[in-house]
XYZ file of N, CA and C in Angstrom:
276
model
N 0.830 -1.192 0.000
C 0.000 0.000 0.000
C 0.876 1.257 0.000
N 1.713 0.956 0.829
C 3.137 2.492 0.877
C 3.387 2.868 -0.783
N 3.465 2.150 -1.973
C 3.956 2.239 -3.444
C 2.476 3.221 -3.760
N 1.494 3.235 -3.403
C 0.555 3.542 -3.520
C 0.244 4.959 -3.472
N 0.439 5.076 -2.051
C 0.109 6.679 -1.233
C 1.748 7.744 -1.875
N 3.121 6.783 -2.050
C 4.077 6.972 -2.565
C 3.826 7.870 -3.889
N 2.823 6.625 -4.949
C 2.624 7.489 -6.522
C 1.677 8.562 -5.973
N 0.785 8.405 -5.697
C -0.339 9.810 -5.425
C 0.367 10.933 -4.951
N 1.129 10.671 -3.898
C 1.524 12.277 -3.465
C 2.526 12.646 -4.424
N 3.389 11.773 -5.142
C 4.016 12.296 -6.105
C 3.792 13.030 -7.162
N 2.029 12.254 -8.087
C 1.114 12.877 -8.716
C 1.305 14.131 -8.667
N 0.436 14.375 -7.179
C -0.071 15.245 -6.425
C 1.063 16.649 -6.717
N 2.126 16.328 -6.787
C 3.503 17.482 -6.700
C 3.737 17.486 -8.276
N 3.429 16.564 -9.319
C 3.714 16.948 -10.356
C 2.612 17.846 -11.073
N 1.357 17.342 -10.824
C 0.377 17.453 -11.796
C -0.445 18.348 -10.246
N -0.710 19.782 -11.005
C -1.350 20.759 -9.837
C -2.702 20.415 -10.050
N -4.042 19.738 -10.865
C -4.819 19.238 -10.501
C -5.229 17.994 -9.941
N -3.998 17.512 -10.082
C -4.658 15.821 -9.521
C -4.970 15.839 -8.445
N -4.411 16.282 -7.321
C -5.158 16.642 -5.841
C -6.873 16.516 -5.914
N -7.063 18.028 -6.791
C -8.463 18.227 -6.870
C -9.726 17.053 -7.333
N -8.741 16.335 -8.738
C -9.344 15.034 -9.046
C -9.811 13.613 -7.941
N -8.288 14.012 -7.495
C -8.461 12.651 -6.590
C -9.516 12.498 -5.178
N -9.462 13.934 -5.074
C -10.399 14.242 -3.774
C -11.760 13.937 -4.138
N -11.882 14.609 -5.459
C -13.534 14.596 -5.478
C -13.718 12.530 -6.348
N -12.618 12.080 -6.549
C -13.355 10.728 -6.531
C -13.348 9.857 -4.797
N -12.705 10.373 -4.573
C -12.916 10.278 -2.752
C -14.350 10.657 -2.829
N -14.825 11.342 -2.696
C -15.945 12.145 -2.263
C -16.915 11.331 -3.023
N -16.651 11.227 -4.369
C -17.959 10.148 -4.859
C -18.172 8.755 -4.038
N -16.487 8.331 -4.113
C -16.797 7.349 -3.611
C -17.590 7.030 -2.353
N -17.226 8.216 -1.540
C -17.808 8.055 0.214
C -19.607 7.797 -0.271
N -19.890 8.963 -0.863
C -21.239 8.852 -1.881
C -21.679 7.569 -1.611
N -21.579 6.905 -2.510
C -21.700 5.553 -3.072
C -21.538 4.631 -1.973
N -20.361 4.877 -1.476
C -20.951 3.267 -0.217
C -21.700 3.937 0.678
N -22.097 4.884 1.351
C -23.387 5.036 1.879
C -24.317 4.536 1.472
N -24.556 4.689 0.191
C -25.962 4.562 -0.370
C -26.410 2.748 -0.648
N -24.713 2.213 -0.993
C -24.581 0.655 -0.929
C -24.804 -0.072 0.303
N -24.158 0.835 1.268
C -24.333 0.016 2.468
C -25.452 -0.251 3.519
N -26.255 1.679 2.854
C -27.844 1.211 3.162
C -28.714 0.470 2.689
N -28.732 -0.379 1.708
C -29.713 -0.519 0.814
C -29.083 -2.054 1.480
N -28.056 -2.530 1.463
C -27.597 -4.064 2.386
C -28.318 -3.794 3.742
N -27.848 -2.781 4.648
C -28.433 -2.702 5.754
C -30.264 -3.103 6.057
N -30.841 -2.609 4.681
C -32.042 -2.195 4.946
C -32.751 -3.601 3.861
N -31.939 -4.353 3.700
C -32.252 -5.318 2.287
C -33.083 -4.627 1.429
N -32.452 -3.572 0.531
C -33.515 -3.063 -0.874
C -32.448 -3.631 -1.704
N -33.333 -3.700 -2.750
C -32.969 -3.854 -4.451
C -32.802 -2.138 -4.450
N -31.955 -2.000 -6.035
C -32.133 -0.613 -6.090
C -33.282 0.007 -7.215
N -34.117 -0.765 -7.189
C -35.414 -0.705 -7.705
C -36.717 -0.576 -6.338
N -36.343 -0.975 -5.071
C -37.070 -0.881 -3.988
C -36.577 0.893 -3.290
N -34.912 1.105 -3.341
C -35.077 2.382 -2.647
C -35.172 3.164 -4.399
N -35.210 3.126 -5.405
C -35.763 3.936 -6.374
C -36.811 4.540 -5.969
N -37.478 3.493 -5.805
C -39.298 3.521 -5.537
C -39.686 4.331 -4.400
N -39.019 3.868 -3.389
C -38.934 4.803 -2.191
C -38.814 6.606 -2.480
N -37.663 6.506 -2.977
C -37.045 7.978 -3.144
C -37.851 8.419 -4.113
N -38.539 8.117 -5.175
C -39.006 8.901 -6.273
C -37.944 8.691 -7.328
N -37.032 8.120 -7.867
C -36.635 7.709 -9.003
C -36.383 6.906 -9.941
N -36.067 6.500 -10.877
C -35.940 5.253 -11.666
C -34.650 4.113 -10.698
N -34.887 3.100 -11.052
C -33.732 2.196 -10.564
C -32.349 2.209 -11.762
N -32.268 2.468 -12.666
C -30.999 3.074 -13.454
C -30.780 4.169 -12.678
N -31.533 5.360 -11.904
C -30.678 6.802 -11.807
C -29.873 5.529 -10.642
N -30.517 4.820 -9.386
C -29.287 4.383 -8.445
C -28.365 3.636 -9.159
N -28.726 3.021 -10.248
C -27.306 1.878 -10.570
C -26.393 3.177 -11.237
N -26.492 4.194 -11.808
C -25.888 5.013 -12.344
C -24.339 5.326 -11.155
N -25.701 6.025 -9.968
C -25.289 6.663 -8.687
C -24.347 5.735 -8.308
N -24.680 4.150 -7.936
C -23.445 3.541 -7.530
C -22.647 3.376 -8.039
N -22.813 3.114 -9.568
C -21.282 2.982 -10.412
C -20.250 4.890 -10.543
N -21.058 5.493 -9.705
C -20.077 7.136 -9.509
C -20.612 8.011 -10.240
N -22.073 7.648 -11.213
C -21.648 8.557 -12.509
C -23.270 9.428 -11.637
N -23.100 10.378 -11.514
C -23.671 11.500 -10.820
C -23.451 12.940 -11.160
N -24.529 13.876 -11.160
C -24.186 15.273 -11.633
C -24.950 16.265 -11.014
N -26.157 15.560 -10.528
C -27.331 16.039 -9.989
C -27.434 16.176 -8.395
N -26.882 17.345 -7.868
C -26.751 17.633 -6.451
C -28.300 17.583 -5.568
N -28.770 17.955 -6.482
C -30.332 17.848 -5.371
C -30.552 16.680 -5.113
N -30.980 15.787 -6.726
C -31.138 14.491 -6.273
C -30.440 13.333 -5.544
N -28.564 13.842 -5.327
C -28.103 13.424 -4.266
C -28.349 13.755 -2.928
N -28.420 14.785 -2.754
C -28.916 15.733 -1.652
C -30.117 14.878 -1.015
N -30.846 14.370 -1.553
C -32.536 13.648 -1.316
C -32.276 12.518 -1.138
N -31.162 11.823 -1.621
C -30.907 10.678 -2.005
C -30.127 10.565 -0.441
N -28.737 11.121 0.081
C -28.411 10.920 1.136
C -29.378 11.548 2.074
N -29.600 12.245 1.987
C -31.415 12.135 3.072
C -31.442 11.458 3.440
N -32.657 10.471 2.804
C -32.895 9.114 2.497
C -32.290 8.135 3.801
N -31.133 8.211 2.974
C -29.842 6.916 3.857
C -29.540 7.374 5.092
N -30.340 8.514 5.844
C -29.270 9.201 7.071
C -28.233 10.294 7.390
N -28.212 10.851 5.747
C -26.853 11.799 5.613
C -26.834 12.926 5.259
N -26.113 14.016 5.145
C -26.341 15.220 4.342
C -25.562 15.485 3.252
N -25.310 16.181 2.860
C -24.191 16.655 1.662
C -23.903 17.626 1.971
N -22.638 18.184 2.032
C -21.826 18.915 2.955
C -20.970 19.528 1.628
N -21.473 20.512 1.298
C -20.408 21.078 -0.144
C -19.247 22.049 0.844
N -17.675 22.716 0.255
C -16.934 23.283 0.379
C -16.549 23.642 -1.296
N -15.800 24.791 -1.014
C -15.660 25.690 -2.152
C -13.970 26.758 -1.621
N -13.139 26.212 -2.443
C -11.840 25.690 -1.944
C -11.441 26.744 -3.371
N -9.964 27.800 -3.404
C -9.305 28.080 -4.206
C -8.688 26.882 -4.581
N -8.296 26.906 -6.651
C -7.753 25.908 -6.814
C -5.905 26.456 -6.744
């Protein structure tokens, strides 16, 4: 794992956006297993919390595979699971 955190911070010093990249797939990711780990917790299909929430079961398979754009409907979506969405707004 050390070869790991090793290339990233190196990235990180070559390339002045990768920081920004890497954070916000952090951030999806945190996303996403919330929303995975409720739907195990709570045994749904993602056609059962679709239904729940008001959306199609593609927008969650979308949501878990990361691909997301739509802040409200995340916003509603971690609701939902217990959570909020917590934006920051950071010089790059």
């Amino acid at each position: 794992m050390r070869k790991v955190d090793d290339y990233i911070k190196e990235k990180m010093k070559e390339y002045p956006d990768f920081k920004a990249h890497y954070d916000l797939i952090k951030e999806k990711a945190a996303v996403v297993k919330e929303i995975i780990e409720y739907r195990i917790r709570h045994d749904l299909s993602q056609a059962q919390l679709a239904k729940e929430i008001g959306v199609t079961q593609q927008y969650i398979s979308k949501i878990e595979e990361g691909e997301f754009s739509n802040l409200d409907t995340i916003e509603n979506i971690l609701h939902h699971v217990g959570y909020r969405l917590k934006l920051e707004v950071v010089p790059v």
